[in-house]
Amino acid sequence: MVRGFSEKLKSSALLIGACVVSLLMTTPLSAADEKEAPPPVDFGRQIRPILAKRCFACHGPDVAESGLRLNDPESVFAELDSGELGIVPGKPEESELLRRLATDDEIERMPPEEKPLPAEEIALIRRWISEGAAWDKHWAFQPIQHPQPPAVKNSEWVRNPIDAFILARLEQNGLSPAPPADKLALLRRAYYDLTGLPPTPDEVTAFLADTAPDAYEKVVDRLLASPRYGERWARHWLDLVRYAETNSYERDGDKPNAWRYRDYVIRSLNDDKPYDRFLTEQLAGDELPDASAETIIATGYYRLGLWDDEPVDREQAYYDELDDILTTTSQVMLGLTVNCARCHDHKIDPIPQTDYYSLLSFFEGVPSYGIRSDQLSYNQTDISSPELATQHAELDRQKKAVREKMQPIEQAGIVKMSAPDQRQSEGRGRQKLLDEKLKDYLDESAWAEYSSLKSELEKLNAIKLPPRESALSVARCNPRPPQSHVLMRGNVHAKGEEVAPGFPTILNAPVPEIPVAPEGAKTSGRRTVLAEWITSPDNIMTSRVIANRIWQHHFGRGIVRSTNNFGLLGDAPTHPLLLDWLATELVAGDWRLKQLHKTIMMSSAYQMSSQGNPQGLSRDPRNDLFWRFDMRRLSAEELRDSIHAVNGRLNLQMYGHGVYPEISAEVLAGQSQPGLGWGKSTPEEQSRRSIYIHVKRSLITPMLASFDFPETDSSCEARFATTQPTQALGMINGDFIHKQAVEFAKRLRKECGDDKQAQIRRALELALAHPADPQEIARGAALIEKLQKQHELTADQALEYFCLYIYNLNEFTYLD
């Protein structure tokens, strides 16, 4: 058994080692690698990122050594302090910048005290200067193009326009796409991408038997219509908006009803709610003319971040909350790191500090999450149905009327009491005092009346109405926010110039028209103005950013790898025209995400295998050009849910309060208040999908944490995919995996009886989503026999260890 696991782990290590080598070998494609004449150098995509990452520290917005600012074209082409010219268009040999980058003289070479630029990057800069040194605006700040798919040689490979954009770059670089994935690999890929769950053996059999040309398309349509789709893709959004159900800091108290926001996201995605409406509801759901319980729940977006219930400086803490909201909004929806301009002008991107505070002022009417003495009023809104609200209101009215009649009788008795008792009546001991002594200070008639009223109140208190429903939300808002100011160095106590609500100037947006809040208004309407601008088809960022994210979660990385940062320090798009095509298709399709999913998944690019070839591995080891499909490991949630799915224990109940998986006492003891805030769920509840697990910031479920569940303090644009000992140890020795292996074995015995061959075949088909071949069955039988003979295990125990072995196969954990 141990040797079997060692062989499996050795196989994993080889796979991981290959991935590491691939990353270490990554270099940009050079002109020498290309078969045909290369296209002109793209300044925004190829040159500016090099300058920003390697040169701006000394020649950028803040520092201009030798009089050179490489973020400013006027400075770049002007005479330097030395009398030389930094860049002479068309004349690389006269360009001092290029000479200093390429020289072998360590004293003169730039950048100083750092590794020199790679030869490929220097050659790229030389070619750019030779071509005239065109200085274009950064790609992300240029209008979205409406590109036509390019012509390609291998037109038979093109299923839709996506393929034309991909294949054109491959042909340009002398590469060919990988062959198509086999049907089973493609089926498993589609299931996990859209639902996060494996196909069942019956679904595998049906797909293999369907020879119609549209067999795969029917699968995609069915998966997009499945409620499991929303559960899978909601997790991507929750990562972005730093979803958690607690506040962090020492006490890490609960955020009541945060789960309603999670359910809102799932429902919205399952309903294929247009993305522009999805954003609008979260930004301004309480301000909309058609506001409803659903749109109120959506504003829970503002309440998901960290909150300190005992800050040293309450005003500064409030602006930290606003900064967290602005940071998340700008990065997630716009792909901009506007937050870098909180204390000073952005060091890299053209975002001045005034832009930061102009954008922040849209949120200044939103109060803090709460205060220590009131942790509900500002973040909980009653969303009960009108009928239920009316019933509660009527019952409250009746109770109030009775209490108002009781109060003067109580007061008549209290005034006759001793001074100490009168003081007690003003505090928490009032009711105890009344119960013990009031009768002694009232005459018979008054006491009879009081007793009758008390009996009436008790009857009213005994009436049990369905509880009111509340939502984490923006419950209160200032309809007339105070004047906004630039805060010097981000210090709330050092107010600078006044600013009005406004959008980042680099995006050339119009000056917003802020409505005057009418008398009786509950909010300023500012956030609606912001939402309208962010979701406008004319906004050059929003559609690009979400199209890139959709691509990211299908291909493992975005066309822009830095999906939260489209700025100068972000990664340049590998296929900018494809990104613009996807963005325009999304907007033209009424911002519906499901159609974009289908378009991507029906492409030849998506349906490629992960098979490598020497040419592709040597020229493009990072697969920047998408010449093959990247293998990936299952996410933490996919792995946990798949374990439950194959053993038959997966509970598909949707929505509602979070569940609490069993956590060891040792882990619970690690909290500042050991065990506090972690409930106990039934085994059935613990088998629900991982998206329904309670997310406690100071206590992430250990299995999820081991497999790279993100930290929840800030937006997570892309999860790590680490390989660490705790993963293997947990999957071999952990209590959770052993319990699930026992359940797996129970299922096999129930479905297959004592037939060992049938048990092995069923286990392989359930876990690996393909028909078991004779060799696999023979290896499984040999393992079970060895466990029984050499390790003296019973047949049931041997089967359980075989199930544990199945869970630890690379084929179970990885998508090929």
PDB file of N, CA and C in Angstrom, residues 257 260 381-385 388-397 465-471:
ATOM      1  N   ASN A 257     -26.479  37.287   8.109  1.00  0.00           N
ATOM      2  CA  ASN A 257     -27.162  37.183   6.809  1.00  0.00           C
ATOM      3  C   ASN A 257     -26.255  37.415   5.607  1.00  0.00           C
ATOM      4  N   ARG A 260     -27.008  35.479   2.352  1.00  0.00           N
ATOM      5  CA  ARG A 260     -27.988  35.896   1.349  1.00  0.00           C
ATOM      6  C   ARG A 260     -27.290  36.491   0.124  1.00  0.00           C
ATOM      7  N   THR A 381     -31.187  45.262   6.686  1.00  0.00           N
ATOM      8  CA  THR A 381     -32.437  45.811   6.183  1.00  0.00           C
ATOM      9  C   THR A 381     -33.522  44.736   6.261  1.00  0.00           C
ATOM     10  N   ASP A 382     -34.692  45.130   6.760  1.00  0.00           N
ATOM     11  CA  ASP A 382     -35.825  44.212   6.818  1.00  0.00           C
ATOM     12  C   ASP A 382     -36.343  43.975   5.394  1.00  0.00           C
ATOM     13  N   ILE A 383     -36.322  42.739   4.963  1.00  0.00           N
ATOM     14  CA  ILE A 383     -36.796  42.397   3.613  1.00  0.00           C
ATOM     15  C   ILE A 383     -37.999  41.454   3.685  1.00  0.00           C
ATOM     16  N   SER A 384     -38.693  41.497   4.811  1.00  0.00           N
ATOM     17  CA  SER A 384     -39.863  40.634   4.969  1.00  0.00           C
ATOM     18  C   SER A 384     -40.903  40.975   3.911  1.00  0.00           C
ATOM     19  N   SER A 385     -41.760  40.011   3.612  1.00  0.00           N
ATOM     20  CA  SER A 385     -42.844  40.251   2.665  1.00  0.00           C
ATOM     21  C   SER A 385     -43.788  41.295   3.237  1.00  0.00           C
ATOM     22  N   LEU A 388     -46.116  39.795   5.873  1.00  0.00           N
ATOM     23  CA  LEU A 388     -45.481  39.498   7.157  1.00  0.00           C
ATOM     24  C   LEU A 388     -45.129  40.783   7.901  1.00  0.00           C
ATOM     25  N   ALA A 389     -44.664  41.783   7.185  1.00  0.00           N
ATOM     26  CA  ALA A 389     -44.327  43.059   7.819  1.00  0.00           C
ATOM     27  C   ALA A 389     -45.566  43.683   8.460  1.00  0.00           C
ATOM     28  N   THR A 390     -46.701  43.579   7.772  1.00  0.00           N
ATOM     29  CA  THR A 390     -47.949  44.129   8.317  1.00  0.00           C
ATOM     30  C   THR A 390     -48.351  43.392   9.588  1.00  0.00           C
ATOM     31  N   GLN A 391     -48.215  42.077   9.582  1.00  0.00           N
ATOM     32  CA  GLN A 391     -48.567  41.300  10.769  1.00  0.00           C
ATOM     33  C   GLN A 391     -47.687  41.672  11.954  1.00  0.00           C
ATOM     34  N   HIS A 392     -46.386  41.802  11.710  1.00  0.00           N
ATOM     35  CA  HIS A 392     -45.484  42.182  12.803  1.00  0.00           C
ATOM     36  C   HIS A 392     -45.785  43.595  13.291  1.00  0.00           C
ATOM     37  N   ALA A 393     -46.048  44.497  12.352  1.00  0.00           N
ATOM     38  CA  ALA A 393     -46.335  45.881  12.739  1.00  0.00           C
ATOM     39  C   ALA A 393     -47.592  45.963  13.601  1.00  0.00           C
ATOM     40  N   GLU A 394     -48.625  45.205  13.250  1.00  0.00           N
ATOM     41  CA  GLU A 394     -49.869  45.213  14.022  1.00  0.00           C
ATOM     42  C   GLU A 394     -49.652  44.621  15.408  1.00  0.00           C
ATOM     43  N   LEU A 395     -48.888  43.539  15.475  1.00  0.00           N
ATOM     44  CA  LEU A 395     -48.610  42.945  16.778  1.00  0.00           C
ATOM     45  C   LEU A 395     -47.786  43.892  17.641  1.00  0.00           C
ATOM     46  N   ASP A 396     -46.796  44.539  17.041  1.00  0.00           N
ATOM     47  CA  ASP A 396     -45.996  45.515  17.787  1.00  0.00           C
ATOM     48  C   ASP A 396     -46.861  46.665  18.284  1.00  0.00           C
ATOM     49  N   ARG A 397     -47.828  47.089  17.456  1.00  0.00           N
ATOM     50  CA  ARG A 397     -48.711  48.198  17.865  1.00  0.00           C
ATOM     51  C   ARG A 397     -49.545  47.807  19.077  1.00  0.00           C
ATOM     52  N   LEU A 465     -45.324  34.638  15.310  1.00  0.00           N
ATOM     53  CA  LEU A 465     -45.351  34.904  13.877  1.00  0.00           C
ATOM     54  C   LEU A 465     -44.064  34.387  13.247  1.00  0.00           C
ATOM     55  N   PRO A 466     -44.093  34.076  11.966  1.00  0.00           N
ATOM     56  CA  PRO A 466     -42.826  33.750  11.291  1.00  0.00           C
ATOM     57  C   PRO A 466     -41.835  34.897  11.496  1.00  0.00           C
ATOM     58  N   PRO A 467     -40.561  34.594  11.734  1.00  0.00           N
ATOM     59  CA  PRO A 467     -39.600  35.670  12.008  1.00  0.00           C
ATOM     60  C   PRO A 467     -39.438  36.609  10.816  1.00  0.00           C
ATOM     61  N   ARG A 468     -39.114  37.846  11.124  1.00  0.00           N
ATOM     62  CA  ARG A 468     -38.786  38.798  10.066  1.00  0.00           C
ATOM     63  C   ARG A 468     -37.521  38.336   9.356  1.00  0.00           C
ATOM     64  N   GLU A 469     -37.381  38.737   8.101  1.00  0.00           N
ATOM     65  CA  GLU A 469     -36.184  38.408   7.341  1.00  0.00           C
ATOM     66  C   GLU A 469     -35.368  39.672   7.129  1.00  0.00           C
ATOM     67  N   SER A 470     -34.082  39.570   7.387  1.00  0.00           N
ATOM     68  CA  SER A 470     -33.183  40.713   7.210  1.00  0.00           C
ATOM     69  C   SER A 470     -32.062  40.338   6.261  1.00  0.00           C
ATOM     70  N   ALA A 471     -31.463  41.361   5.658  1.00  0.00           N
ATOM     71  CA  ALA A 471     -30.375  41.137   4.705  1.00  0.00           C
ATOM     72  C   ALA A 471     -29.191  42.023   5.059  1.00  0.00           C
TER      73      ALA A 471
END
